[in-house]
C-alpha positions as a Python dict, from the first residue, in 0.01 Angstrom:
ca = {
    (1, 'M'): (0, 0, 0),
    (2, 'Q'): (297, -69, 224),
    (3, 'A'): (629, -246, 201),
    (4, 'R'): (499, -514, 438),
    (5, 'D'): (229, -611, 169),
    (6, 'L'): (516, -771, -20),
    (7, 'D'): (510, -1147, -19),
    (8, 'P'): (728, -1274, 272),
    (9, 'A'): (949, -1482, 49),
    (10, 'A'): (1015, -1190, -171),
    (11, 'R'): (1063, -963, 122),
    (12, 'A'): (1330, -1213, 247),
    (13, 'E'): (1529, -1159, -65),
    (14, 'L'): (1565, -787, 12),
    (15, 'K'): (1755, -846, 335),
    (16, 'T'): (2081, -777, 166),
    (17, 'L'): (1964, -413, 114),
    (18, 'S'): (1959, -137, 374),
    (19, 'K'): (1627, -105, 550),
    (20, 'D'): (1529, 217, 384),
    (21, 'N'): (1623, 85, 45),
    (22, 'A'): (1452, -247, 106),
    (23, 'D'): (1130, -69, 203),
    (24, 'W'): (1145, 152, -112),
    (25, 'V'): (1213, -139, -345),
    (26, 'A'): (938, -347, -179),
    (27, 'K'): (683, -69, -234),
    (28, 'H'): (768, -68, -605),
    (29, 'L'): (735, -440, -633),
    (30, 'V'): (394, -439, -464),
    (31, 'S'): (285, -170, -700),
    (32, 'A'): (409, -372, -995),
    (33, 'A'): (212, -678, -879),
    (34, 'L'): (-104, -478, -827),
    (35, 'L'): (-86, -309, -1170),
    (36, 'V'): (50, -577, -1402),
    (37, 'D'): (-288, -700, -1512),
    (38, 'V'): (-451, -355, -1556),
    (39, 'D'): (-168, -124, -1648),
    (40, 'P'): (140, -323, -1742),
    (41, 'E'): (324, -3, -1858),
    (42, 'T'): (309, 159, -1520),
    (43, 'A'): (386, -187, -1358),
    (44, 'N'): (700, -203, -1572),
    (45, 'Q'): (804, 147, -1468),
    (46, 'H'): (768, 40, -1096),
    (47, 'A'): (976, -278, -1168),
    (48, 'L'): (1247, -68, -1339),
    (49, 'S'): (1260, 165, -1044),
    (50, 'A'): (1312, -127, -810),
    (51, 'A'): (1574, -278, -1043),
    (52, 'R'): (1783, 42, -1039),
    (53, 'R'): (1820, 13, -665),
    (54, 'A'): (1833, -366, -626),
    (55, 'G'): (1942, -508, -963),
    (56, 'R'): (2119, -807, -813),
    (57, 'V'): (1811, -937, -625),
    (58, 'A'): (1639, -1230, -814),
    (59, 'V'): (1279, -1131, -744),
    (60, 'V'): (1347, -772, -871),
    (61, 'R'): (1479, -898, -1203),
    (62, 'E'): (1197, -1152, -1228),
    (63, 'T'): (941, -873, -1183),
    (64, 'A'): (1109, -663, -1441),
    (65, 'A'): (1090, -962, -1678),
    (66, 'I'): (724, -1030, -1612),
    (67, 'T'): (617, -674, -1667),
    (68, 'A'): (815, -635, -1991),
    (69, 'Y'): (667, -966, -2111),
    (70, 'R'): (316, -830, -2043),
    (71, 'L'): (407, -527, -2252),
    (72, 'G'): (516, -748, -2542),
    (73, 'D'): (875, -641, -2509),
    (74, 'F'): (1007, -993, -2549),
    (75, 'A'): (1374, -906, -2606),
    (76, 'T'): (1390, -722, -2269),
    (77, 'A'): (1189, -996, -2090),
    (78, 'L'): (1417, -1263, -2221),
    (79, 'R'): (1722, -1071, -2115),
    (80, 'E'): (1581, -1013, -1763),
    (81, 'L'): (1481, -1373, -1737),
    (82, 'R'): (1826, -1497, -1826),
    (83, 'T'): (1964, -1270, -1552),
    (84, 'Y'): (1698, -1394, -1305),
    (85, 'R'): (1782, -1752, -1379),
    (86, 'R'): (2156, -1688, -1327),
    (87, 'I'): (2097, -1519, -997),
    (88, 'A'): (1828, -1753, -857),
    (89, 'G'): (1958, -2075, -1009),
    (90, 'K'): (1604, -2170, -1092),
    (91, 'N'): (1421, -2286, -1408),
    (92, 'D'): (1073, -2187, -1290),
    (93, 'Q'): (1044, -1923, -1555),
    (94, 'L'): (1157, -2136, -1838),
    (95, 'P'): (808, -2143, -2010),
    (96, 'M'): (810, -1770, -2034),
    (97, 'M'): (1161, -1780, -2182),
    (98, 'V'): (1040, -2022, -2442),
    (99, 'D'): (733, -1797, -2513),
    (100, 'C'): (972, -1494, -2548),
    (101, 'E'): (1165, -1678, -2812),
    (102, 'R'): (827, -1738, -2990),
    (103, 'G'): (744, -1373, -2957),
    (104, 'L'): (1072, -1282, -3119),
    (105, 'G'): (987, -1509, -3418),
    (106, 'R'): (1232, -1786, -3321),
    (107, 'P'): (1025, -2105, -3276),
    (108, 'E'): (1319, -2331, -3336),
    (109, 'R'): (1526, -2169, -3060),
    (110, 'A'): (1225, -2182, -2836),
    (111, 'L'): (1205, -2564, -2883),
    (112, 'E'): (1578, -2600, -2829),
    (113, 'L'): (1550, -2394, -2509),
    (114, 'G'): (1261, -2605, -2384),
    (115, 'R'): (1447, -2925, -2444),
    (116, 'S'): (1755, -2804, -2253),
    (117, 'V'): (1629, -2898, -1911),
    (118, 'D'): (1498, -3213, -1753),
    (119, 'R'): (1121, -3164, -1735),
    (120, 'A'): (1085, -3411, -1463),
    (121, 'A'): (1292, -3188, -1240),
    (122, 'L'): (1042, -2899, -1278),
    (123, 'D'): (744, -2849, -1051),
    (124, 'T'): (421, -2973, -1200),
    (125, 'P'): (266, -2630, -1277),
    (126, 'V'): (590, -2541, -1461),
    (127, 'Q'): (588, -2863, -1657),
    (128, 'V'): (233, -2775, -1775),
    (129, 'E'): (321, -2421, -1867),
    (130, 'L'): (630, -2553, -2065),
    (131, 'A'): (414, -2797, -2256),
    (132, 'I'): (181, -2525, -2362),
    (133, 'A'): (470, -2298, -2468),
    (134, 'M'): (633, -2590, -2660),
    (135, 'S'): (303, -2677, -2824),
    (136, 'G'): (275, -2316, -2944),
    (137, 'A'): (614, -2325, -3095),
    (138, 'R'): (516, -2635, -3290),
    (139, 'L'): (207, -2444, -3412),
    (140, 'D'): (433, -2156, -3513),
    (141, 'L'): (620, -2409, -3728),
    (142, 'G'): (297, -2527, -3891),
    (143, 'N'): (297, -2867, -3724),
    (144, 'P'): (-29, -2904, -3524),
    (145, 'Q'): (11, -3286, -3485),
    (146, 'A'): (340, -3239, -3306),
    (147, 'A'): (175, -2953, -3110),
    (148, 'L'): (-85, -3195, -2991),
    (149, 'G'): (186, -3439, -2882),
    (150, 'E'): (353, -3172, -2670),
    (151, 'L'): (24, -3141, -2471),
    (152, 'E'): (-27, -3514, -2411),
    (153, 'I'): (140, -3522, -2083),
    (154, 'P'): (29, -3696, -1765),
    (155, 'Q'): (-131, -3381, -1631),
    (156, 'L'): (-383, -3393, -1927),
    (157, 'D'): (-619, -3596, -1712),
    (158, 'P'): (-987, -3533, -1750),
    (159, 'S'): (-1067, -3708, -1420),
    (160, 'T'): (-906, -3442, -1210),
    (161, 'A'): (-865, -3070, -1271),
    (162, 'Y'): (-622, -2848, -1093),
    (163, 'S'): (-552, -2471, -1102),
    (164, 'W'): (-349, -2510, -1426),
    (165, 'S'): (-597, -2741, -1597),
    (166, 'P'): (-812, -2487, -1776),
    (167, 'A'): (-514, -2348, -1968),
    (168, 'L'): (-391, -2701, -2053),
    (169, 'Y'): (-747, -2811, -2162),
    (170, 'S'): (-784, -2491, -2371),
    (171, 'A'): (-458, -2545, -2557),
    (172, 'Y'): (-548, -2904, -2622),
    (173, 'A'): (-898, -2818, -2747),
    (174, 'A'): (-766, -2540, -2975),
    (175, 'T'): (-498, -2776, -3118),
    (176, 'L'): (-766, -3037, -3195),
    (177, 'E'): (-961, -2770, -3381),
    (178, 'E'): (-639, -2696, -3587),
    (179, 'L'): (-642, -3065, -3683),
    (180, 'G'): (-1015, -3058, -3771),
    (181, 'R'): (-1115, -3288, -3489),
    (182, 'Q'): (-1404, -3059, -3382),
    (183, 'D'): (-1604, -3319, -3185),
    (184, 'E'): (-1312, -3396, -2964),
    (185, 'A'): (-1237, -3024, -2932),
    (186, 'D'): (-1591, -2964, -2810),
    (187, 'E'): (-1546, -3223, -2537),
    (188, 'W'): (-1236, -3054, -2412),
    (189, 'W'): (-1393, -2704, -2428),
    (190, 'A'): (-1663, -2842, -2205),
    (191, 'R'): (-1404, -2957, -1959),
    (192, 'V'): (-1250, -2611, -1962),
    (193, 'D'): (-1583, -2464, -1858),
    (194, 'A'): (-1635, -2712, -1583),
    (195, 'A'): (-1284, -2666, -1437),
    (196, 'T'): (-1310, -2293, -1467),
    (197, 'E'): (-1645, -2290, -1281),
    (198, 'A'): (-1507, -2514, -1013),
    (199, 'L'): (-1206, -2284, -964),
    (200, 'A'): (-1430, -1980, -925),
    (201, 'E'): (-1620, -2165, -647),
    (202, 'A'): (-1300, -2254, -475),
    (203, 'A'): (-1182, -1893, -493),
    (204, 'D'): (-1461, -1787, -264),
    (205, 'E'): (-1301, -1983, 10),
    (206, 'D'): (-958, -1821, -25),
    (207, 'A'): (-779, -2149, 54),
    (208, 'W'): (-680, -2481, -92),
    (209, 'E'): (-1011, -2643, -171),
    (210, 'T'): (-1132, -2970, -331),
    (211, 'V'): (-1458, -2916, -520),
    (212, 'D'): (-1679, -3110, -756),
    (213, 'V'): (-1676, -3008, -1116),
    (214, 'V'): (-1931, -3249, -1253),
    (215, 'E'): (-2207, -3456, -1096),
    (216, 'E'): (-2147, -3794, -1235),
    (217, 'A'): (-1887, -4034, -1075),
    (218, 'I'): (-1593, -4152, -1280),
    (219, 'E'): (-1387, -4467, -1269),
    (220, 'D'): (-1058, -4471, -1100),
    (221, 'D'): (-772, -4425, -1345),
    (222, 'G'): (-487, -4448, -1105),
    (223, 'H'): (-503, -4082, -1006),
    (224, 'G'): (-746, -4098, -718),
    (225, 'D'): (-978, -4308, -511),
    (226, 'D'): (-1241, -4538, -663),
    (227, 'G'): (-1568, -4365, -766),
    (228, 'V'): (-1455, -4015, -678),
    (229, 'E'): (-1602, -3721, -858),
    (230, 'Q'): (-1405, -3489, -1070),
    (231, 'R'): (-1243, -3235, -853),
    (232, 'V'): (-1020, -2934, -874),
    (233, 'E'): (-743, -2825, -639),
    (234, 'S'): (-648, -2464, -657),
    (235, 'A'): (-440, -2226, -463),
    (236, 'V'): (-637, -1909, -465),
    (237, 'E'): (-462, -1591, -364),
    (238, 'Q'): (-644, -1307, -193),
    (239, 'D'): (-717, -1021, -437),
    (240, 'A'): (-523, -715, -370),
    (241, 'D'): (-774, -431, -336),
    (242, 'D'): (-579, -159, -161),
    (243, 'E'): (-548, 155, -342),
    (244, 'L'): (-201, 270, -455),
    (245, 'E'): (-47, 546, -250),
    (246, 'P'): (227, 769, -370),
    (247, 'L'): (573, 621, -317),
    (248, 'D'): (815, 810, -104),
    (249, 'E'): (1156, 869, -217),
    (250, 'P'): (1408, 659, -18),
    (251, 'A'): (1616, 802, 256),
    (252, 'P'): (1984, 858, 173),
    (253, 'F'): (2176, 536, 142),
    (254, 'D'): (2507, 420, 256),
    (255, 'E'): (2763, 347, -13),
    (256, 'P'): (2604, 59, -217),
    (257, 'G'): (2752, -284, -179),
    (258, 'A'): (2741, -558, -446),
    (259, 'A'): (2374, -621, -367),
    (260, 'D'): (2268, -265, -400),
    (261, 'E'): (2433, -197, -731),
    (262, 'P'): (2181, -90, -991),
    (263, 'G'): (2152, -388, -1215),
    (264, 'E'): (2331, -710, -1304),
    (265, 'L'): (2427, -714, -1668),
    (266, 'D'): (2333, -996, -1900),
    (267, 'D'): (2639, -1151, -2048),
    (268, 'D'): (2467, -1188, -2386),
    (269, 'N'): (2318, -841, -2381),
    (270, 'P'): (2537, -599, -2179),
    (271, 'V'): (2280, -332, -2113),
    (272, 'D'): (2172, -230, -1768),
    (273, 'V'): (1807, -241, -1660),
    (274, 'D'): (1779, 132, -1691),
    (275, 'G'): (1901, 122, -2048),
    (276, 'S'): (2251, 245, -1981),
    (277, 'A'): (2537, 74, -2165),
    (278, 'A'): (2773, -148, -1974),
    (279, 'D'): (3118, -20, -1900),
}
């Protein structure tokens, strides 16, 4: 595991740091990414270590948020996501923010937050994730019919399945079951299986692929060519299979500038990422 293993876009965000500090932070971010699915607690510790040295870098705060979310620490995750959004000026993690509000038992605030942005301005995968989170908030409020409506978006298209389709289909099927519409739910569960299988096949190619998910042709519904078969388009990332190596302590730093200071404080929750109180 090396600093160069960090995604180039994330690595570019570390250019405001000294080289030694950037390399050290990058190693912790790589470790967090490798561990988040198998050991989120350790991943979170790596993210916090990075944040103490690069708290004003957006990707660092995003990583701290994601690992906290995976631990079920929704209050910390939400605070970090607010800081990330303020630094990056992006709404790409809005669905997770909505889900954090749900995790804190505040479905009304989750819905309010989800409605605070123009969904059309979001990337398609983010729109889908937001619809699922908003639907969950409706379910939290005991309104499965409204939850179903949140999921009835243009991307709920059975003729074409993309990388985000299994999650959307699953949420739709589960909500149909909540409404007692089991026959319809079974149809959507079958679509989940078909899309998932196609995605697994595409993953073997480690590239953007178009693959068939069913054998029978379908009619054109305005989303593709006439008579095309169902297909799935998926960006498949190469699995990280390198073993973790011990992280070296960074070399001595110069006096930290604004970008090197350990943590941007959340205006609403003035606590630094390492738990220290704001001045």
